Coordinates of C-alpha atoms and ligand atoms in Angstrom, one line a residue:
X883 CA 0.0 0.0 0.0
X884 CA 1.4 3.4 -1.2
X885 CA 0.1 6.2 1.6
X886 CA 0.8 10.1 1.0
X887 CA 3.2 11.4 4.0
X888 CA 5.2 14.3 4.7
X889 CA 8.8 14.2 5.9
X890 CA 12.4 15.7 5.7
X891 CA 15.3 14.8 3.6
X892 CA 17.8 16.5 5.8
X893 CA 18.4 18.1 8.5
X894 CA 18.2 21.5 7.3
X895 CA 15.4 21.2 4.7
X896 CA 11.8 21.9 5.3
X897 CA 9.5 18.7 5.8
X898 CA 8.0 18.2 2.2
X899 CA 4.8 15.8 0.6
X900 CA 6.7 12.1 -0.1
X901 CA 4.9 8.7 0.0
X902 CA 5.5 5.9 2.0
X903 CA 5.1 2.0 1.0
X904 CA 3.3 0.1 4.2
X905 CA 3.8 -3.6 4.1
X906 CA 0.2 -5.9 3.6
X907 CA -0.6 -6.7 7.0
X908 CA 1.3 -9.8 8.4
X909 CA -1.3 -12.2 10.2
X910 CA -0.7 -10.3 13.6
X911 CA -0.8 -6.9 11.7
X912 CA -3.8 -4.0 11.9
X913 CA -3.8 -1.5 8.9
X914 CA -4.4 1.9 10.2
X915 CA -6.2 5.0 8.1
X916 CA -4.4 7.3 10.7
X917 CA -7.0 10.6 10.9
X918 CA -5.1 12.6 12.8
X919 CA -1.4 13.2 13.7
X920 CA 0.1 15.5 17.0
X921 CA 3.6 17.2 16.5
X922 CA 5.8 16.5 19.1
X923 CA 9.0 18.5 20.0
X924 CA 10.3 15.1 19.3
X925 CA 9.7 14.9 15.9
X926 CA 11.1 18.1 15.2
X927 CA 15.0 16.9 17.2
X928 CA 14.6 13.9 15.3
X929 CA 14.5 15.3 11.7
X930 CA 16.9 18.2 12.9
X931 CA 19.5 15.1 14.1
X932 CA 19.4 17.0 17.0
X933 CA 19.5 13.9 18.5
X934 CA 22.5 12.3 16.5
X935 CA 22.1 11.8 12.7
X936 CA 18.1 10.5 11.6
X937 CA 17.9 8.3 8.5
X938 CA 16.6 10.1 6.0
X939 CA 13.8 10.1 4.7
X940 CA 12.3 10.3 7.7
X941 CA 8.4 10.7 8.0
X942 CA 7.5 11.5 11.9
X943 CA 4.8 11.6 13.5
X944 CA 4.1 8.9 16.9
X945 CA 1.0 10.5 18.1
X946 CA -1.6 8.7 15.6
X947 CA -5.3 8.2 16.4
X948 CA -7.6 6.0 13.1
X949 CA -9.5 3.7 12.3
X950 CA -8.8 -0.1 11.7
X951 CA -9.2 -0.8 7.8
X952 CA -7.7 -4.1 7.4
X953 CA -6.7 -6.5 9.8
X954 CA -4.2 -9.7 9.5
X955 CA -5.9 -13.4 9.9
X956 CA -4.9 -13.8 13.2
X957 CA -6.2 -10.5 14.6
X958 CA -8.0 -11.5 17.9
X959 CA -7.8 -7.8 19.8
X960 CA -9.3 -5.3 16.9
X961 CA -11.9 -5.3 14.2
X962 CA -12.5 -3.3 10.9
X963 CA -14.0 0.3 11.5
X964 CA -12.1 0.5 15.7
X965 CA -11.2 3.5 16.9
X966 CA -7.1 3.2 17.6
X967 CA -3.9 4.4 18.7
X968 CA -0.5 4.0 17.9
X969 CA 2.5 5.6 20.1
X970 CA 6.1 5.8 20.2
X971 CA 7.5 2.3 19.5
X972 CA 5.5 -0.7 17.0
X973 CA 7.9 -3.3 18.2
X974 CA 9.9 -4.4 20.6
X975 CA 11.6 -8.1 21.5
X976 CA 8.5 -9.3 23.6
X977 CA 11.1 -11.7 26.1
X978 CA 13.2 -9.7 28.0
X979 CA 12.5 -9.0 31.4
X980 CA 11.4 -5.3 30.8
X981 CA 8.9 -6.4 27.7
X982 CA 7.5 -9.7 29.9
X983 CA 6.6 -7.2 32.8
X984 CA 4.9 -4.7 30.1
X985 CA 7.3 -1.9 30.3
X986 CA 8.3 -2.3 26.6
X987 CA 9.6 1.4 26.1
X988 CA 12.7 -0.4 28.3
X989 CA 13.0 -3.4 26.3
X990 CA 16.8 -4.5 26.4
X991 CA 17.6 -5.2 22.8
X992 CA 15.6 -1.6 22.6
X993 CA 12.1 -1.1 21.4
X994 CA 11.3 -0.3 17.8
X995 CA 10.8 3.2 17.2
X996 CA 7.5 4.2 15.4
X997 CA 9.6 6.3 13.1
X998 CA 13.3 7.0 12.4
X999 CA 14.2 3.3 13.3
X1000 CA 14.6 -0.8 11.6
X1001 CA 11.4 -2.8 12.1
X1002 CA 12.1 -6.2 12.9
X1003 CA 11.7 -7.3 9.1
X1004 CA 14.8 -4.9 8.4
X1005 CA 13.1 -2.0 7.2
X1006 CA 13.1 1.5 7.9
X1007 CA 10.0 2.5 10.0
X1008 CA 7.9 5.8 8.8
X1009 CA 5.9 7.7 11.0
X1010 CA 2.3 9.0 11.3
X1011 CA 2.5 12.1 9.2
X1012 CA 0.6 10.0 6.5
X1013 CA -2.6 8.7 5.6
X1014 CA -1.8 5.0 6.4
X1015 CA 0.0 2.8 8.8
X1016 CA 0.7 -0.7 9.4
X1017 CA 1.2 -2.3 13.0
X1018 CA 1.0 -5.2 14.8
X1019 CA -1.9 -5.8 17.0
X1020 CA 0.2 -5.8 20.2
X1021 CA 1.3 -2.2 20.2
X1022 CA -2.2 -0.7 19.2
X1023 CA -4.1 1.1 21.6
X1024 CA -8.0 1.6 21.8
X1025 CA -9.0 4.7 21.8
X1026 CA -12.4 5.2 23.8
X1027 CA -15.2 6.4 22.0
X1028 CA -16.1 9.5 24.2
X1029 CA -12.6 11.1 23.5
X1030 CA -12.5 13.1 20.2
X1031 CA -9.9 11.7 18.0
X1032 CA -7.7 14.9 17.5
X1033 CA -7.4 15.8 20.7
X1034 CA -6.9 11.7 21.4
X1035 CA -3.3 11.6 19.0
X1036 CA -1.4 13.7 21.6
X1037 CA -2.3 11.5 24.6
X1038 CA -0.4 8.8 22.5
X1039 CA 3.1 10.4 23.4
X1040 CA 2.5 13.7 25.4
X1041 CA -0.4 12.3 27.5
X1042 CA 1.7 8.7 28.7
X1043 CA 5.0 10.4 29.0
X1044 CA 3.6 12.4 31.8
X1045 CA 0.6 9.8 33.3
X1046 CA 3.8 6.9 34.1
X1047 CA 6.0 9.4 36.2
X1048 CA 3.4 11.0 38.2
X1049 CA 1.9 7.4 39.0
X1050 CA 5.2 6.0 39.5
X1051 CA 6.1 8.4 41.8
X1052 CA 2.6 8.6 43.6
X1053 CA 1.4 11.6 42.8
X1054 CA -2.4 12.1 44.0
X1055 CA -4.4 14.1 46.9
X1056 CA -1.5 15.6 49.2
X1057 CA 1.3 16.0 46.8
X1058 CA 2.9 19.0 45.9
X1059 CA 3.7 19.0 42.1
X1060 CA 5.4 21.3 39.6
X1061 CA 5.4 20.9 35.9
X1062 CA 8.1 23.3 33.8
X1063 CA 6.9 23.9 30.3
X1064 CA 4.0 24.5 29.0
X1065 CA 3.8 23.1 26.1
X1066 CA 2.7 19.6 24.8
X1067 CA 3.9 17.5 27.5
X1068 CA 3.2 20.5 30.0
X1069 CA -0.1 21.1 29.7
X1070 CA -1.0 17.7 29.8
X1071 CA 1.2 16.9 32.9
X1072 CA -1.1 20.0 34.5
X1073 CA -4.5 18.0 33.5
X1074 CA -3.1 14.5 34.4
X1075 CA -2.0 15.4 37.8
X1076 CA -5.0 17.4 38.6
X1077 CA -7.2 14.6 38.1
X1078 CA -4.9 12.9 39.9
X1079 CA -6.0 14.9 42.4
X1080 CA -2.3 16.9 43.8
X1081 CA -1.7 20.5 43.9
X1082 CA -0.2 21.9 40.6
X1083 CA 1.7 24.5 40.1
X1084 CA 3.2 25.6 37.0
X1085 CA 6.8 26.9 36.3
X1086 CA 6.6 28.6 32.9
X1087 CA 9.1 31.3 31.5
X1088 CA 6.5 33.9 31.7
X1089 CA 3.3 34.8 33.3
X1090 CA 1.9 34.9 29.4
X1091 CA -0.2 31.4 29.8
X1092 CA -1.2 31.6 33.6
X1093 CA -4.9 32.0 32.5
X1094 CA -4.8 28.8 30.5
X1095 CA -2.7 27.1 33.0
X1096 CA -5.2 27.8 35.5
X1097 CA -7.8 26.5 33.7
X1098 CA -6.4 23.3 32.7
X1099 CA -5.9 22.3 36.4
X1100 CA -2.9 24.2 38.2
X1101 CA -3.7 26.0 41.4
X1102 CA -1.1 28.0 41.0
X1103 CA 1.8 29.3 38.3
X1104 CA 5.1 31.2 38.5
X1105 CA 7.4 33.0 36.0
X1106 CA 10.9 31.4 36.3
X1107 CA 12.0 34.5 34.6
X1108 CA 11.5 36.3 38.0
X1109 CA 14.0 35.1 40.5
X1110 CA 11.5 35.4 43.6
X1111 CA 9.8 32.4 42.2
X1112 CA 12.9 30.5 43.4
X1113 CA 12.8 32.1 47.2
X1114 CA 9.2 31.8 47.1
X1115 CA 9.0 28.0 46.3
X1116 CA 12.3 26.9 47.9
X1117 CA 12.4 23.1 49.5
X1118 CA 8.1 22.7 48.1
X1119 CA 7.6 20.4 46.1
X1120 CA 7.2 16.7 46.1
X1121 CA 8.2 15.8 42.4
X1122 CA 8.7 18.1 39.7
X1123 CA 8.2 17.4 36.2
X1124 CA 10.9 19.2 33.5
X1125 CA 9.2 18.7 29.8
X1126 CA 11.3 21.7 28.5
X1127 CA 13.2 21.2 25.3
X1128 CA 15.8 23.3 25.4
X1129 CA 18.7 23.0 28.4
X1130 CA 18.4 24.7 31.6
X1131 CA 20.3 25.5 34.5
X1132 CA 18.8 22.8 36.8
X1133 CA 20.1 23.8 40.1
X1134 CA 17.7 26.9 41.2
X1135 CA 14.9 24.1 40.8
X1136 CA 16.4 21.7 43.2
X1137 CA 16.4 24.2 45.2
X1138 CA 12.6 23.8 45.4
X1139 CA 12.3 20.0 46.3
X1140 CA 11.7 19.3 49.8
X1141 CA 12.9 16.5 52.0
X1142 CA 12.8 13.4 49.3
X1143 CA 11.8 15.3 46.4
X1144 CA 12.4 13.8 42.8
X1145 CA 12.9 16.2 40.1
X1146 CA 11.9 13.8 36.9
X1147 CA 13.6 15.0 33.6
X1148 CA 11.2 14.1 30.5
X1149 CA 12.5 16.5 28.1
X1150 CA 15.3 15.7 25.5
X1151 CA 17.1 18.6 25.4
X1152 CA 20.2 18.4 23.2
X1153 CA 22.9 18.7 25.1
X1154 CA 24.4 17.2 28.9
X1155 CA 22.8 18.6 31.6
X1156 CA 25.4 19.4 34.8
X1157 CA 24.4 18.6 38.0
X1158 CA 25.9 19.9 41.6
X1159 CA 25.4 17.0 43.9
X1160 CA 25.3 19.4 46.8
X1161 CA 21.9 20.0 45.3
X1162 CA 21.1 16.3 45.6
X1163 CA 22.3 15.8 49.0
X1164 CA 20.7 18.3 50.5
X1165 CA 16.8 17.5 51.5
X1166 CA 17.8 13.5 50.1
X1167 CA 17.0 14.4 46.9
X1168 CA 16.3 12.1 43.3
X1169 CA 17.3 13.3 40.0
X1170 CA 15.4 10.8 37.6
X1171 CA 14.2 10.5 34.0
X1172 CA 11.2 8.9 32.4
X1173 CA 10.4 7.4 28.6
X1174 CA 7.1 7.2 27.7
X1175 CA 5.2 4.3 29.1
X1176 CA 4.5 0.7 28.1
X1177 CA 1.7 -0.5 26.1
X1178 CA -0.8 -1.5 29.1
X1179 CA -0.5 1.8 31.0
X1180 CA -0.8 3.8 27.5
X1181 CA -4.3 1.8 27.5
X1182 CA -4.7 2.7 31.5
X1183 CA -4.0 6.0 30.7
X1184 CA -6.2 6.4 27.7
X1185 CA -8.7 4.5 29.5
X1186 CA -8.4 7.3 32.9
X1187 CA -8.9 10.1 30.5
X1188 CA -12.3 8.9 29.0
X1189 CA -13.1 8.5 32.8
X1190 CA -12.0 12.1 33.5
X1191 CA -12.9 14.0 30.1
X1192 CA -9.6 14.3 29.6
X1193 CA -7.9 15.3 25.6
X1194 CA -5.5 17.4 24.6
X1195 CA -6.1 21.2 23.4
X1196 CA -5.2 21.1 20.3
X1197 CA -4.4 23.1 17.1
X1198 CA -5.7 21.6 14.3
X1199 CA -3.4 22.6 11.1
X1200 CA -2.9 21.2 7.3
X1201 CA -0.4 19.2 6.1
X1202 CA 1.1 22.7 4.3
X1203 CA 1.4 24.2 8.0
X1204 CA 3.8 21.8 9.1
X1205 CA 7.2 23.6 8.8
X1206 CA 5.2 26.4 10.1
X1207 CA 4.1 24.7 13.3
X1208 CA 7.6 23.7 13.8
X1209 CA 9.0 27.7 14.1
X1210 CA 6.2 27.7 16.6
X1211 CA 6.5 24.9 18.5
X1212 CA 10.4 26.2 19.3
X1213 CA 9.2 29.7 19.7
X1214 CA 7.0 27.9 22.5
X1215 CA 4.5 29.2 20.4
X1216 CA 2.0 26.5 20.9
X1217 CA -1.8 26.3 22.5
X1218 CA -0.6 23.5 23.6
X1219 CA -0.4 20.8 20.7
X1220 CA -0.4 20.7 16.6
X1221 CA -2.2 18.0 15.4
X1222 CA -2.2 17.6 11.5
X1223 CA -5.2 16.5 9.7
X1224 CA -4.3 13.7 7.3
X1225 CA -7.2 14.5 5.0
X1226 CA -5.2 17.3 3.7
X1227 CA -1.9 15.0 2.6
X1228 CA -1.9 14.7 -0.7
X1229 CA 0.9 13.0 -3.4
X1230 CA 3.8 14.9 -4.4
X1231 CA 3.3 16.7 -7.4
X1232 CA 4.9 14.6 -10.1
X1233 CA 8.0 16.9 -12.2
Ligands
NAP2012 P1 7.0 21.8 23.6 O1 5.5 21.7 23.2 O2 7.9 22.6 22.7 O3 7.1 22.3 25.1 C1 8.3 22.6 25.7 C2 8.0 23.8 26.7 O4 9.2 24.1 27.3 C3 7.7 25.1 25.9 O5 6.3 25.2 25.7 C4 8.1 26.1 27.0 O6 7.2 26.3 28.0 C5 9.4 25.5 27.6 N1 10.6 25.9 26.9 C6 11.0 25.8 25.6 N2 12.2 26.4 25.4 C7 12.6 26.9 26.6 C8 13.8 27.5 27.1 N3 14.8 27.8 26.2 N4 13.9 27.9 28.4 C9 12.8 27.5 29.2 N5 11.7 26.9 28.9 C10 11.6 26.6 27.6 O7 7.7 20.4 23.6 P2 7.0 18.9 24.0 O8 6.5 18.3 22.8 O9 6.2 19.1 25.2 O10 8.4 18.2 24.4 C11 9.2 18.6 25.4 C12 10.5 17.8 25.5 O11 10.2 16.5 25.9 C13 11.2 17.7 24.2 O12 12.6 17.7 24.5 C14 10.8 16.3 23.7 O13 11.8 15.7 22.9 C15 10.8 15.5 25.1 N6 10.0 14.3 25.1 C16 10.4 13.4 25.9 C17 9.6 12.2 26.0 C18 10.0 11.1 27.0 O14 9.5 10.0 26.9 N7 10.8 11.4 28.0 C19 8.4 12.1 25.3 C20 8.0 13.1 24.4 C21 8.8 14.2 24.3 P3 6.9 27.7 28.6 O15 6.6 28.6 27.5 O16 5.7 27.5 29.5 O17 8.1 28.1 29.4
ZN2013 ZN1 6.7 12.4 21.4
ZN2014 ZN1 12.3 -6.6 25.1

């Protein structure tokens, strides 16, 4: 199956319309008309090799919400015309300890990336800017009916990246949380922890989004541009969330964990981030990181935001805004997620 897509050639080039060839779905495979696609700061480190060099082409794009079209003979969990999800990884080695206890994203002999990585049949793995997707049945998720599916795509990455720390580090009435960024994974954090039911508070660069922040969940918000913030907050928090992109100095915000605090680092930023263990020892504190989440909790998750009328707010743009959205997304320009509709793919124009 040929499926319209739209990806990069380079690092420096603008995304641009390709195709993409999916394989016939495998007896244990689900074909996927993908309906709507989120942008994720990930995508854009990927295609920028930010993040080392990306195999080009690459087609991104691991925030995909469709319907089931096709499905292999063996199929047992999905039927024709199912609402779905795919996230970060289609693959994985399904035997080591990490994949037996359902924490795939772990998997020793690594898990196979949606996009930008080798499926297990050798070839290259293309993402869900693009009308159509194949998958095995073991890394779809269902997606419940009550949640639209635009604002469903982004709980596939941004939504389970934040639900798997702040449940594995208990977060619910009583705890003090703090989320830095507002973005994708932000604003989602704020929702999923205030369901939880903790007090949020919000660590942005400026004061610009406190009304939305607010809204979304967060009882209270800060400017990190204004150094009383720091004073104000010092040894607060339980756990705090960083989902920013870019590198930051990290040791004014240990300052603001209190006695066994965990500051959980889920943004990518490019480069090493220092760390003055004074910071740590002081109060007892954790410096940990989290990946995503494995395929069961992505359905607990989905499955907890149905329960809670819980989506992602969303931007809904063509495929022709793309390298647009981009510029915004690292302007932290974004209300709070792109999500492309597929409809509007179309073929390259032939020379
Ligand atoms: P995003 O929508 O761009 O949000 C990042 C937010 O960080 C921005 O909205 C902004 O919030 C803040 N920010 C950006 N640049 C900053 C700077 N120079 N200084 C201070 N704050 C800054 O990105 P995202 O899609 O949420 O992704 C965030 C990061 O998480 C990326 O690095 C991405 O690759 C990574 N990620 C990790 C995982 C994982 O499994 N661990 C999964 C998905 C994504 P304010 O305007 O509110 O300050
Ligand atoms: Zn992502
Ligand atoms: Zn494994």
């Amino acid at each position: 199956m040929i499926v319209n897509a739209y990806g990069a050639t380079s690092a420096t080039e603008p995304l641009e319309p390709m195709t993409v060839e999916r394989r016939d779905p495998g007896p244990h495979d689900v074909q996927i008309a993908v309906r709507y696609a989120g942008i994720c700061h990930s995508d854009i480190h990927t295609v920028r090799s930010e993040w080392g060099p990306a195999r080009y082409p690459v087609v991104p794009g691991h925030e995909i919400a469709g319907e089931v079209t096709a499905l292999g003979s063996e199929v047992t969990k999905f039927r024709v015309g199912d609402r779905v999800g795919v996230g970060c990884f289609v693959d994985s080695c399904r035997e080591c300890a990490a994949c037996v206890r359902g924490e795939e994203q772990y998997c020793e002999r690594g898990m196979v990336g949606t996009y930008n990585a080798k499926g297990r049949d050798g070839q290259p793995t293309q993402g869900g800017y693009s009308t159509g997707i194949v998958v095995d049945e073991n890394y779809v998720l269902r997606v419940p009916e009550s949640i639209d599916y635009a604002a469903a795509a982004p709980l596939l990455c941004a939504g389970i990246t934040l639900f798997s720390p702040l449940r594995h580090w208990n977060v619910g009435p009583g705890k003090k949380v703090a989320i830095i960024g507002l973005g994708g994974l932000g604003h989602m954090g704020v929702k999923l922890a205030a369901a939880m039911g903790a007090e949020v508070t919000v660590l942005s660069q400026s004061l610009k989004k406190m009304e939305d922040g607010l809204r979304l969940g967060a009882s209270h918000y800060y400017a990190t541009s204004d150094p009383d913030t720091f004073t104000v907050l010092r040894n607060h928090f339980d756990v705090i969330i960083n989902t920013v992109s870019a590198n930051l100095d990290m040791h004014p915000y240990f300052g603001m964990l209190a006695v066994d605090g965990t500051l959980v680092e889920v943004g990518l930023p490019e480069h090493p981030v220092p760390v003055n263990v004074f910071d740590l020892t002081r109060n007892r504190r954790s410096f940990a990181g989290s990946m995503i989440g494995g395929i069961a909790q992505t359905q607990e998750m989905l499955d907890f935001c149905a329960e809670h009328g819980i989506g992602a707010e969303i931007e809904l743009i063509s495929a022709d805004q793309i390298n647009e959205a981009y510029e915004r997304v690292i302007a932290s320009d974004v209300r709070y997620r792109f999500v492309i509709d597929t409809a509007t793919l179309e073929a390259p124009a032939t020379a």
